[in-house]
Amino acid sequence: MSTYNYKKETTIKTTFNRNNRRDLGPRINNKILAKNIQVISETGVNLGVMPTAQALQMAIDADMDLVEINANNIPPIAKIMNYGKYKYEQKKKISEARKNQKTNELKEVWIKPFIEENDLKIKMKKVFEFLNEGDKVKISVMTKGSKRVLAIGARSGATTNLFERVIQIIGDKGTIESKSKPDERTRSIIIAPAK
């Protein structure tokens, strides 16, 4: 025998709250709530305080939009402008700013403590590519591993010698920003591009 579970339907009443409205940009044309506004013409001339209906009619006659620029001012400030063109120009400015903005990243290159000379040249070539792009480079030396390798590396000072070779190869193409503490298992240096 099958049973059916009757669930009680519930309805949720929602109310519109002006304070919680999403910010969709400035109010334009008929969406302006103030009765009187201070109007600025499309050329930037202050036309003074006037009723919103009169300012809206002026915008319609000029084949433009009435855009509320500062709603917090008393009376609010509105400008007569082509809102579509204004939005397009703002979007274009933001896009250009993003294009021109270069984010510098921290790139990391791992090196073994007993690296061969040719392998080191290849790693350093990659480091120079990152520095030429304007990025900082963290060169890390793998000191963890079997106890025998650590003992040999600690006695011979392999990581210290390796860092000295790396610094010598970099020369004036980069500046050392920081070094890791000698007691850490993974040792590293951070190199910034030369200015």
XYZ file of C-alpha atoms in Angstrom:
195
model
C 0.000 0.000 0.000
C 1.487 3.354 -1.004
C 1.160 6.484 1.032
C 1.034 10.003 -0.257
C 2.553 12.834 1.695
C 0.351 15.893 1.573
C 2.435 19.007 2.035
C 0.900 22.273 2.939
C 1.632 24.989 0.408
C 2.957 28.219 1.811
C 3.061 31.593 0.162
C 5.558 34.273 0.972
C 4.452 37.855 0.723
C 7.142 40.192 -0.542
C 7.047 43.935 -0.311
C 9.012 46.422 -2.347
C 11.417 48.502 -0.317
C 13.068 51.459 -2.037
C 16.056 51.324 0.313
C 16.839 47.751 -0.768
C 16.650 48.388 -4.512
C 19.647 47.365 -6.544
C 21.867 50.156 -7.785
C 21.155 50.170 -11.503
C 22.803 53.496 -12.165
C 21.409 57.009 -11.964
C 17.710 57.769 -12.321
C 16.780 59.101 -15.736
C 13.794 60.959 -17.197
C 10.509 59.898 -15.531
C 12.305 57.881 -12.833
C 13.500 61.082 -11.094
C 11.431 61.366 -7.894
C 12.164 64.948 -6.791
C 9.655 67.699 -7.590
C 12.334 70.365 -8.100
C 15.864 69.809 -9.370
C 18.930 71.859 -10.166
C 19.543 71.505 -13.903
C 22.824 71.556 -15.806
C 22.679 71.846 -19.605
C 24.480 69.520 -22.023
C 27.227 72.161 -22.399
C 27.757 72.322 -18.607
C 25.917 75.601 -17.930
C 23.979 75.744 -14.640
C 20.345 76.544 -15.514
C 19.269 76.817 -11.862
C 16.489 75.157 -9.870
C 13.279 74.301 -11.737
C 10.415 71.802 -11.606
C 11.327 68.319 -12.829
C 8.559 68.386 -15.444
C 9.974 71.578 -16.991
C 13.529 70.170 -17.035
C 12.270 66.937 -18.574
C 10.474 68.889 -21.302
C 13.711 70.794 -22.028
C 15.561 67.475 -22.373
C 12.875 66.056 -24.681
C 12.975 69.206 -26.847
C 16.770 68.837 -27.162
C 16.331 65.114 -28.001
C 18.344 64.228 -24.885
C 17.805 62.546 -21.515
C 17.524 64.081 -18.067
C 19.973 62.216 -15.802
C 20.091 62.609 -12.014
C 23.782 63.089 -11.207
C 23.638 63.743 -7.457
C 20.525 62.516 -5.662
C 21.896 63.376 -2.194
C 22.051 67.107 -2.851
C 19.070 69.309 -1.912
C 17.643 69.868 -4.484
C 19.056 66.940 -6.503
C 21.306 67.800 -9.442
C 20.346 66.560 -12.913
C 22.068 67.024 -16.242
C 20.662 67.076 -19.753
C 22.702 64.592 -21.810
C 22.571 61.667 -24.206
C 22.510 58.858 -21.625
C 23.222 56.033 -24.086
C 26.345 57.793 -25.346
C 27.387 58.581 -21.758
C 27.067 54.903 -20.711
C 29.033 53.800 -23.782
C 31.859 56.254 -23.041
C 32.004 55.185 -19.370
C 32.164 51.518 -20.370
C 34.916 52.320 -22.878
C 36.937 54.224 -20.231
C 36.697 51.291 -17.808
C 37.740 48.876 -20.545
C 40.746 51.044 -21.478
C 41.770 51.332 -17.822
C 41.673 47.537 -17.464
C 43.751 47.099 -20.612
C 46.389 49.573 -19.470
C 46.527 48.150 -15.952
C 49.337 45.617 -15.660
C 49.078 43.269 -12.720
C 52.470 42.155 -11.519
C 52.492 38.586 -10.377
C 54.912 36.574 -8.320
C 56.233 33.780 -10.513
C 58.101 30.843 -9.009
C 60.975 28.802 -10.413
C 62.113 25.646 -8.597
C 65.765 24.579 -8.707
C 67.438 21.465 -7.292
C 70.459 22.098 -5.043
C 72.821 20.104 -7.283
C 71.624 21.411 -10.658
C 73.808 21.034 -13.730
C 75.125 24.186 -15.420
C 73.067 23.760 -18.611
C 69.860 23.163 -16.614
C 70.578 26.290 -14.575
C 70.954 28.324 -17.794
C 67.537 27.099 -18.967
C 65.951 28.010 -15.604
C 67.620 31.438 -15.641
C 66.330 32.063 -19.171
C 62.797 31.582 -17.788
C 63.606 33.909 -14.863
C 64.751 36.624 -17.302
C 61.522 36.221 -19.319
C 59.470 36.843 -16.166
C 61.616 39.837 -15.168
C 61.296 41.366 -18.657
C 57.496 41.071 -18.382
C 57.685 43.087 -15.143
C 56.891 40.202 -12.779
C 58.687 39.364 -9.560
C 60.330 35.939 -9.447
C 60.686 33.633 -6.468
C 63.577 31.216 -6.960
C 63.131 28.265 -4.613
C 65.682 25.562 -3.908
C 64.374 22.141 -2.985
C 66.298 21.171 0.141
C 63.888 18.523 1.374
C 64.432 14.924 0.444
C 66.332 11.994 1.808
C 68.423 12.616 4.914
C 71.609 11.754 3.029
C 71.041 14.483 0.411
C 70.218 17.007 3.144
C 73.371 16.123 5.070
C 75.554 16.449 1.973
C 73.840 19.712 0.983
C 74.194 21.200 4.463
C 77.875 20.297 4.736
C 78.826 21.582 1.324
C 76.665 24.725 1.490
C 75.139 23.802 -1.871
C 72.134 26.097 -1.541
C 74.251 29.065 -0.486
C 76.619 28.524 -3.406
C 73.670 28.106 -5.764
C 72.092 31.389 -4.638
C 75.427 33.161 -5.081
C 75.649 31.811 -8.652
C 72.049 32.880 -9.363
C 72.663 36.391 -8.008
C 75.835 36.634 -10.094
C 73.976 35.548 -13.262
C 71.137 38.037 -12.663
C 73.567 40.917 -12.165
C 71.920 44.308 -12.739
C 68.829 42.883 -14.492
C 67.060 42.414 -11.155
C 67.257 43.343 -7.492
C 66.960 40.977 -4.540
C 63.890 41.818 -2.515
C 64.033 39.163 0.202
C 65.768 35.968 1.229
C 64.377 33.078 3.237
C 65.717 32.138 6.645
C 68.535 29.574 6.607
C 66.683 27.159 8.918
C 63.702 26.673 6.562
C 63.453 23.391 4.655
C 62.824 25.166 1.354
C 65.062 28.158 0.784
C 64.165 30.926 -1.625
C 64.944 34.432 -2.804
C 62.560 36.929 -4.379
C 63.900 39.008 -7.249
C 62.188 42.144 -8.549
C 62.792 43.608 -12.017
C 65.484 46.287 -12.160
C 64.089 49.801 -12.362
